[in-house]
PDB file of C-alpha atoms in Angstrom:
ATOM      1  CA  MET T 258       0.000   0.000   0.000  1.00  0.00           C
ATOM      2  CA  TYR T 259       2.783   2.465   0.894  1.00  0.00           C
ATOM      3  CA  LYS T 260       5.794   3.063  -1.298  1.00  0.00           C
ATOM      4  CA  LYS T 261       8.848   4.662   0.147  1.00  0.00           C
ATOM      5  CA  ARG T 262       9.682   7.813  -1.830  1.00  0.00           C
ATOM      6  CA  CYS T 263      12.785   8.736   0.150  1.00  0.00           C
ATOM      7  CA  SER T 264      14.068   8.291   3.684  1.00  0.00           C
ATOM      8  CA  TYR T 265      11.778  11.037   5.030  1.00  0.00           C
ATOM      9  CA  HIS T 266       8.700  10.639   2.844  1.00  0.00           C
ATOM     10  CA  LEU T 267       6.116   7.874   2.419  1.00  0.00           C
ATOM     11  CA  ILE T 268       3.512   7.929  -0.310  1.00  0.00           C
ATOM     12  CA  CYS T 269       0.377   5.853  -0.877  1.00  0.00           C
ATOM     13  CA  LYS T 270      -2.281   6.110  -3.547  1.00  0.00           C
ATOM     14  CA  ARG T 271      -4.165   8.949  -1.875  1.00  0.00           C
ATOM     15  CA  CYS T 272      -1.812  10.701   0.532  1.00  0.00           C
ATOM     16  CA  ALA T 273       1.794  11.520   1.344  1.00  0.00           C
ATOM     17  CA  VAL T 274       3.302  11.345   4.820  1.00  0.00           C
ATOM     18  CA  ASP T 275       6.497  13.163   5.746  1.00  0.00           C
ATOM     19  CA  LEU T 276       8.096  14.739   8.804  1.00  0.00           C
ATOM     20  CA  ASP T 277       5.864  17.794   8.416  1.00  0.00           C
ATOM     21  CA  GLY T 278       2.490  16.045   8.258  1.00  0.00           C
ATOM     22  CA  VAL T 279       0.020  14.172   6.070  1.00  0.00           C
ATOM     23  CA  TRP T 280      -0.881  15.602   2.684  1.00  0.00           C
ATOM     24  CA  PHE T 281      -3.941  14.657   0.611  1.00  0.00           C
ATOM     25  CA  ASP T 282      -3.244  15.509  -3.028  1.00  0.00           C
ATOM     26  CA  ASP T 283      -6.774  14.634  -4.205  1.00  0.00           C
ATOM     27  CA  LEU T 284      -8.253  17.134  -1.741  1.00  0.00           C
ATOM     28  CA  ASP T 285      -5.466  19.697  -2.021  1.00  0.00           C
ATOM     29  CA  GLU T 286      -5.384  19.665   1.792  1.00  0.00           C
ATOM     30  CA  GLY T 287      -3.035  18.531   4.513  1.00  0.00           C
ATOM     31  CA  LEU T 288      -2.577  18.125   8.241  1.00  0.00           C
ATOM     32  CA  ALA T 289       0.585  19.823   9.426  1.00  0.00           C
ATOM     33  CA  LEU T 290       2.034  18.308  12.590  1.00  0.00           C
ATOM     34  CA  SER T 291       2.912  21.768  13.846  1.00  0.00           C
ATOM     35  CA  GLY T 292      -0.808  22.426  14.305  1.00  0.00           C
ATOM     36  CA  PHE T 293      -1.033  19.645  16.864  1.00  0.00           C
ATOM     37  CA  PHE T 294       1.871  20.735  19.018  1.00  0.00           C
ATOM     38  CA  ALA T 295       1.610  24.220  20.455  1.00  0.00           C
ATOM     39  CA  PRO T 296       4.910  25.559  21.740  1.00  0.00           C
ATOM     40  CA  LYS T 297       5.173  24.932  25.443  1.00  0.00           C
ATOM     41  CA  LYS T 298       5.336  28.127  27.423  1.00  0.00           C
ATOM     42  CA  MET T 299       8.210  27.792  29.850  1.00  0.00           C
ATOM     43  CA  ASN T 300       8.053  29.315  33.305  1.00  0.00           C
ATOM     44  CA  PRO T 301      10.950  31.570  34.350  1.00  0.00           C
ATOM     45  CA  VAL T 302      12.317  29.172  36.996  1.00  0.00           C
ATOM     46  CA  GLY T 303      12.226  26.187  34.653  1.00  0.00           C
ATOM     47  CA  ARG T 304      13.782  28.232  31.866  1.00  0.00           C
ATOM     48  CA  VAL T 305      16.962  28.804  33.895  1.00  0.00           C
ATOM     49  CA  PHE T 306      17.402  25.070  34.473  1.00  0.00           C
ATOM     50  CA  TRP T 307      16.660  24.379  30.802  1.00  0.00           C
ATOM     51  CA  LEU T 308      19.248  26.949  29.677  1.00  0.00           C
ATOM     52  CA  PHE T 309      21.848  25.729  32.178  1.00  0.00           C
ATOM     53  CA  PRO T 310      21.465  21.950  32.518  1.00  0.00           C
ATOM     54  CA  GLU T 311      24.616  21.831  34.623  1.00  0.00           C
ATOM     55  CA  LEU T 312      22.626  23.402  37.478  1.00  0.00           C
ATOM     56  CA  ASN T 313      21.187  20.850  39.888  1.00  0.00           C
ATOM     57  CA  ALA T 314      17.617  21.630  40.980  1.00  0.00           C
ATOM     58  CA  ALA T 315      17.828  19.417  44.085  1.00  0.00           C
ATOM     59  CA  ALA T 316      20.999  21.172  45.278  1.00  0.00           C
ATOM     60  CA  PHE T 317      19.403  24.533  44.522  1.00  0.00           C
ATOM     61  CA  ALA T 318      16.378  23.569  46.634  1.00  0.00           C
ATOM     62  CA  ARG T 319      18.706  22.636  49.515  1.00  0.00           C
ATOM     63  CA  ARG T 320      20.395  26.051  49.248  1.00  0.00           C
ATOM     64  CA  LEU T 321      16.968  27.672  49.507  1.00  0.00           C
ATOM     65  CA  GLY T 322      15.920  25.416  52.371  1.00  0.00           C
ATOM     66  CA  ILE T 323      12.751  24.206  50.640  1.00  0.00           C
ATOM     67  CA  PRO T 324      11.672  20.625  49.907  1.00  0.00           C
ATOM     68  CA  GLN T 325      13.049  19.263  46.652  1.00  0.00           C
ATOM     69  CA  PRO T 326       9.617  18.039  45.406  1.00  0.00           C
ATOM     70  CA  LEU T 327       8.169  21.536  45.855  1.00  0.00           C
ATOM     71  CA  PHE T 328      11.061  23.126  43.977  1.00  0.00           C
ATOM     72  CA  ALA T 329      10.733  20.486  41.238  1.00  0.00           C
ATOM     73  CA  ALA T 330       7.085  21.542  40.881  1.00  0.00           C
ATOM     74  CA  TYR T 331       8.254  25.152  40.427  1.00  0.00           C
ATOM     75  CA  VAL T 332      10.771  24.057  37.792  1.00  0.00           C
ATOM     76  CA  ASN T 333       8.308  21.970  35.768  1.00  0.00           C
ATOM     77  CA  GLY T 334       5.529  24.553  36.134  1.00  0.00           C
ATOM     78  CA  THR T 335       2.947  22.507  38.021  1.00  0.00           C
ATOM     79  CA  LYS T 336       3.148  24.988  40.897  1.00  0.00           C
ATOM     80  CA  LYS T 337       3.877  28.685  40.883  1.00  0.00           C
ATOM     81  CA  PRO T 338       5.964  30.250  43.665  1.00  0.00           C
ATOM     82  CA  SER T 339       4.566  33.191  45.577  1.00  0.00           C
ATOM     83  CA  ALA T 340       6.049  36.613  44.889  1.00  0.00           C
ATOM     84  CA  ALA T 341       8.142  36.405  48.074  1.00  0.00           C
ATOM     85  CA  ARG T 342       9.400  32.895  47.217  1.00  0.00           C
ATOM     86  CA  ARG T 343      10.118  33.959  43.636  1.00  0.00           C
ATOM     87  CA  LYS T 344      12.197  36.856  44.957  1.00  0.00           C
ATOM     88  CA  LYS T 345      14.226  34.431  47.119  1.00  0.00           C
ATOM     89  CA  ILE T 346      14.747  32.147  44.109  1.00  0.00           C
ATOM     90  CA  ASP T 347      15.957  35.069  41.974  1.00  0.00           C
ATOM     91  CA  GLU T 348      18.276  36.255  44.758  1.00  0.00           C
ATOM     92  CA  GLU T 349      19.761  32.755  45.019  1.00  0.00           C
ATOM     93  CA  PHE T 350      20.353  32.632  41.245  1.00  0.00           C
ATOM     94  CA  HIS T 351      22.180  35.966  41.511  1.00  0.00           C
ATOM     95  CA  ARG T 352      24.157  34.789  44.550  1.00  0.00           C
ATOM     96  CA  ILE T 353      25.334  31.717  42.621  1.00  0.00           C
ATOM     97  CA  GLY T 354      26.293  33.953  39.697  1.00  0.00           C
ATOM     98  CA  ARG T 355      28.370  36.179  41.957  1.00  0.00           C
ATOM     99  CA  GLU T 356      30.070  33.143  43.510  1.00  0.00           C
ATOM    100  CA  LEU T 357      30.918  31.823  40.047  1.00  0.00           C
ATOM    101  CA  MET T 358      32.394  35.155  38.999  1.00  0.00           C
ATOM    102  CA  LYS T 359      34.822  34.956  41.941  1.00  0.00           C
ATOM    103  CA  VAL T 360      36.284  31.667  40.683  1.00  0.00           C
TER     104      VAL T 360
END
């Protein structure tokens, strides 16, 4: 039923499938995969750990004196820190930055 057109493209009698979606030539329509996957909005705390994977979230939580599971929830976005807690998190990021600059 399917013939392989190239390594990234399959074609059958009525449609073509590639890395971008499914395309129906008879209908002059297609389903782009990008329409199914909205970009994930990253929270500010999680973004720092995504940008700097060498940072350890568990060690950061210990520095803050908060439970690691709670901080993990802040990082993955399932919980949002209060304004006061967010300020402490930001201050700790800055403190680590200053310590690194002294090295």
